[in-house]
JSON list of C-alpha atoms in Angstrom, two decimals:
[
{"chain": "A", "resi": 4, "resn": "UNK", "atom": "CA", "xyz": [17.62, -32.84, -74.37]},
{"chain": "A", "resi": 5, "resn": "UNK", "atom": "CA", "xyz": [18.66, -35.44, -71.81]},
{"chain": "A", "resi": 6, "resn": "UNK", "atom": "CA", "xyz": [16.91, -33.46, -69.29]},
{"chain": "A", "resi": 7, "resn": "UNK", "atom": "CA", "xyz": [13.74, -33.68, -71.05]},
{"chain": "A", "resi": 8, "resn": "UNK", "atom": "CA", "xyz": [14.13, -37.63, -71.84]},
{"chain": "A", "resi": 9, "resn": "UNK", "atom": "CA", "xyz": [14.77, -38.19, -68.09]},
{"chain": "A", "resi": 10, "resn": "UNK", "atom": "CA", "xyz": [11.49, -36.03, -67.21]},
{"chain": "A", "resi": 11, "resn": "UNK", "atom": "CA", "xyz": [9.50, -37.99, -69.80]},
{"chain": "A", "resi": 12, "resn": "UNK", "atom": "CA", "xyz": [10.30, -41.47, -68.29]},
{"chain": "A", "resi": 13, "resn": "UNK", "atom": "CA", "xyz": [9.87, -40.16, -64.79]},
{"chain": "A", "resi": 14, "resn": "UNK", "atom": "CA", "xyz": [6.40, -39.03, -65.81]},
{"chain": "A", "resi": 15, "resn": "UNK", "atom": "CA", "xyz": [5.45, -42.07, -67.56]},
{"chain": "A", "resi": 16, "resn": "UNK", "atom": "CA", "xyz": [6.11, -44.03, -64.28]},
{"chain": "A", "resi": 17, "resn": "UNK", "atom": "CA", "xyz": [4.83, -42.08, -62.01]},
{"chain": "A", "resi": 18, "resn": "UNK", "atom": "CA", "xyz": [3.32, -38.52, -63.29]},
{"chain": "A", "resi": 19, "resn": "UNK", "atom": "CA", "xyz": [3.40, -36.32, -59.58]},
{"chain": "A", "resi": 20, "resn": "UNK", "atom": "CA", "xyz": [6.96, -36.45, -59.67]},
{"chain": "A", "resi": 21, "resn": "UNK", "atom": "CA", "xyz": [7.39, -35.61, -63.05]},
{"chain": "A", "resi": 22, "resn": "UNK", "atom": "CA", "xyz": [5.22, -32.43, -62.69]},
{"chain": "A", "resi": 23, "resn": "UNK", "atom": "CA", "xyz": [7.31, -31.37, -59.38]},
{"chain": "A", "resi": 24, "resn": "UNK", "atom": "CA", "xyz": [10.33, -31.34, -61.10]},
{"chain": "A", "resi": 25, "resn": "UNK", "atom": "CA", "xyz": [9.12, -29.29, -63.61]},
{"chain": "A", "resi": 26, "resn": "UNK", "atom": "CA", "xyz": [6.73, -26.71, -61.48]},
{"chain": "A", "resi": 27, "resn": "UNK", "atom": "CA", "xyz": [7.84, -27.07, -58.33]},
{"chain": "A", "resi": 28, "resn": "UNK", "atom": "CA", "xyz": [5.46, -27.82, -55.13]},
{"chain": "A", "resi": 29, "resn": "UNK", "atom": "CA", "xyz": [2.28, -25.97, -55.69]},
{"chain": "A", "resi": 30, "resn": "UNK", "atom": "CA", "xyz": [-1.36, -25.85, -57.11]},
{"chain": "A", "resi": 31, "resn": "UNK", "atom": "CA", "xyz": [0.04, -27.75, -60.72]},
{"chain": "A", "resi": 32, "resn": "UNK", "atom": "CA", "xyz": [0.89, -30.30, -58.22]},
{"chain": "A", "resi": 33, "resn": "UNK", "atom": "CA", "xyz": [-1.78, -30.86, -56.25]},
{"chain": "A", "resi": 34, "resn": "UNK", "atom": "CA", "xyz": [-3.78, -30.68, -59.39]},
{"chain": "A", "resi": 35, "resn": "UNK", "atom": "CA", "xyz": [-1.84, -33.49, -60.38]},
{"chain": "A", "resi": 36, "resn": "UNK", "atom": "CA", "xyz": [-1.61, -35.63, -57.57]},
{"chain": "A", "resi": 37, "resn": "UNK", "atom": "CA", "xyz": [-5.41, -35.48, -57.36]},
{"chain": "A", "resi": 38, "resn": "UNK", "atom": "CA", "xyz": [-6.18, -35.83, -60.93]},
{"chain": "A", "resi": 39, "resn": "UNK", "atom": "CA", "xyz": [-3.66, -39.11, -60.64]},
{"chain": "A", "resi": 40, "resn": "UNK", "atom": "CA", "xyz": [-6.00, -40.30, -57.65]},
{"chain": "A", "resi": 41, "resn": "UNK", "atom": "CA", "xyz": [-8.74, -40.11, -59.62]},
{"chain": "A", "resi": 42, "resn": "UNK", "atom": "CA", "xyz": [-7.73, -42.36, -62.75]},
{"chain": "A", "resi": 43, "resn": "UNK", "atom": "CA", "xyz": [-3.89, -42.75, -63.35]},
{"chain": "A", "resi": 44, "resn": "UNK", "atom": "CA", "xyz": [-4.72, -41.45, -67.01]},
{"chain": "A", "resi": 45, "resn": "UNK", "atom": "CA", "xyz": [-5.93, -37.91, -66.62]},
{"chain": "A", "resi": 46, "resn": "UNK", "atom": "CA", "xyz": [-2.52, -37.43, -64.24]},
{"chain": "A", "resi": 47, "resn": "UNK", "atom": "CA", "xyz": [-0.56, -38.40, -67.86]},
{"chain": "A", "resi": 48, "resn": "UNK", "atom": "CA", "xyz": [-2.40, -35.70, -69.63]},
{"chain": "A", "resi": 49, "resn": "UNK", "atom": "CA", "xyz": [-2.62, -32.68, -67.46]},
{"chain": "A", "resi": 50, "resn": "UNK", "atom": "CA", "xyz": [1.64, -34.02, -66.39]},
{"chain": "A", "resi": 51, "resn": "UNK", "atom": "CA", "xyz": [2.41, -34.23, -70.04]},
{"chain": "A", "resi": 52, "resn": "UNK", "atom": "CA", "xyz": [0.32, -30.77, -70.73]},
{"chain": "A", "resi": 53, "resn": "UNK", "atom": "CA", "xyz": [2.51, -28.81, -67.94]},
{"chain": "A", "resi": 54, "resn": "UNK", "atom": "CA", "xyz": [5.81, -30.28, -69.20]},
{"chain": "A", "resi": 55, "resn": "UNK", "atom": "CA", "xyz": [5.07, -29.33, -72.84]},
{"chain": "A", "resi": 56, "resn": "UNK", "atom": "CA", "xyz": [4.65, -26.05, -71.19]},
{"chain": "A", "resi": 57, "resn": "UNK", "atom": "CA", "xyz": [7.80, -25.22, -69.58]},
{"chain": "A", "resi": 58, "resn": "UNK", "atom": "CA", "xyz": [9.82, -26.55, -72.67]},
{"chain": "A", "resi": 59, "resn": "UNK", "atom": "CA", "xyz": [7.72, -24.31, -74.99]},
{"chain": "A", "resi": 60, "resn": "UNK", "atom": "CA", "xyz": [8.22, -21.26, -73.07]},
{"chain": "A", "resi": 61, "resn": "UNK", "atom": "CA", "xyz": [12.06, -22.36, -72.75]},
{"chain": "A", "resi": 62, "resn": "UNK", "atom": "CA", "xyz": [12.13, -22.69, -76.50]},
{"chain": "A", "resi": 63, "resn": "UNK", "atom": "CA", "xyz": [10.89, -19.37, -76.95]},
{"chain": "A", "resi": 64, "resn": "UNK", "atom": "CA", "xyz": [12.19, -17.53, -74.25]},
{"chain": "A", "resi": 65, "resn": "UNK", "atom": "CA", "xyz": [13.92, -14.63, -76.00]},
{"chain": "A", "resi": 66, "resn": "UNK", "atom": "CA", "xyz": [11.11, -13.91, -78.75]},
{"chain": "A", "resi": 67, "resn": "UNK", "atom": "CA", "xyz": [10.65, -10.63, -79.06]},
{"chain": "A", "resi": 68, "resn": "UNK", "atom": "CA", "xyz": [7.12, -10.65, -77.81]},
{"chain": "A", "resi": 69, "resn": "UNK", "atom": "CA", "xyz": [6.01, -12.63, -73.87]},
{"chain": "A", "resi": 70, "resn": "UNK", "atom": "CA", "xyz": [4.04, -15.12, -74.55]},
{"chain": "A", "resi": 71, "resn": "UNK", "atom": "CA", "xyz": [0.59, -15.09, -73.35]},
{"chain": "A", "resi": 72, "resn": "UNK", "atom": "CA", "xyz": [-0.66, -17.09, -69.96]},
{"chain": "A", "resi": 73, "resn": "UNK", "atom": "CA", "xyz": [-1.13, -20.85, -70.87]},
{"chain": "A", "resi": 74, "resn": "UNK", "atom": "CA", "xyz": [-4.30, -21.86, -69.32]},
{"chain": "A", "resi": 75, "resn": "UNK", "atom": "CA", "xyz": [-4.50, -24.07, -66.87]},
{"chain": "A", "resi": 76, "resn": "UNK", "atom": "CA", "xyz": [-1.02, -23.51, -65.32]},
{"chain": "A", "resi": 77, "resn": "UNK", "atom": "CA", "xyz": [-0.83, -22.06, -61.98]},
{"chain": "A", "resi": 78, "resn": "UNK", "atom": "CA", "xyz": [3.14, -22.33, -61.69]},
{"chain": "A", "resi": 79, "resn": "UNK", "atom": "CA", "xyz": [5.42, -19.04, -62.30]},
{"chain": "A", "resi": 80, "resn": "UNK", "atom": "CA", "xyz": [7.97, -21.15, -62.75]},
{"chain": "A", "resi": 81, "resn": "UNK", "atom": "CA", "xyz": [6.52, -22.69, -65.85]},
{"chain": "A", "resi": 82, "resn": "UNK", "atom": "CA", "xyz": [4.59, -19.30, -66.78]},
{"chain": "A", "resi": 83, "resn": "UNK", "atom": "CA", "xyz": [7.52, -17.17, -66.85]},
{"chain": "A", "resi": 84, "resn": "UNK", "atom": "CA", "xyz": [9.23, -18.23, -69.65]},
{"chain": "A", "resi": 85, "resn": "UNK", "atom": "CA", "xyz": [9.87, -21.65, -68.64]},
{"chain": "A", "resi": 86, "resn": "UNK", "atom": "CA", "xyz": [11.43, -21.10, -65.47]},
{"chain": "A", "resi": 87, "resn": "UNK", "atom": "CA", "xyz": [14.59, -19.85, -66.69]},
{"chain": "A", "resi": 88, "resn": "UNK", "atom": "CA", "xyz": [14.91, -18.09, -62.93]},
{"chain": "A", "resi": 89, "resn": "UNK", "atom": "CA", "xyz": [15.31, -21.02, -60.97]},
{"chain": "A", "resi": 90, "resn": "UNK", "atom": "CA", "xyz": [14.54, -24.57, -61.36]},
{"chain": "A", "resi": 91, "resn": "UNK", "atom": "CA", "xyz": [14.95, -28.10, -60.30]},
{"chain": "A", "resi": 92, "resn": "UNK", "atom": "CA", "xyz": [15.59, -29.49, -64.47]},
{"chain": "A", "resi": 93, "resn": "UNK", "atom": "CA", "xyz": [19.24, -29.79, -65.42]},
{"chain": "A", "resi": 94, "resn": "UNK", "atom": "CA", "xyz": [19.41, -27.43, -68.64]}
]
């Protein structure tokens, strides 16, 4: 819960950063960095939108049934169940 409080407050200063610690450095992030170029705006929504995410999946990572792709997330890590495998979010 602190975890998530401390990504929230990262991403509300400077969204980037918020959506590397969560996904890790690939295609969510350049997503991000360039939506964040654009209009600082859009970078809160599709930051906020990838966060929400990863804590979904981790909420629900031992259903019974895998959860189906999320669209608009390239990341494993926040794909496969939250990136329970590895990860760069204290727990």
């Amino acid at each position: 819960m602190l975890g998530m409080l401390c990504i929230i407050i990262i991403t509300l200063l400077l969204p980037p950063l918020g959506v590397f610690l969560v996904a890790g450095c690939g295609a969510d992030l350049l997503i991000n960095i360039l939506l964040t170029l654009l209009g600082y705006f859009p970078g809160h929504i599709h930051a906020f939108y990838v966060e929400y995410v990863y804590y979904h999946r981790r909420k629900y990572n031992n259903a019974s049934q895998p959860l189906p792709p999320a669209g608009g997330i390239y990341s494993p890590k926040v794909q496969n169940a939250g990136g329970t495998q590895y990860g760069t979010v204290p727990t």
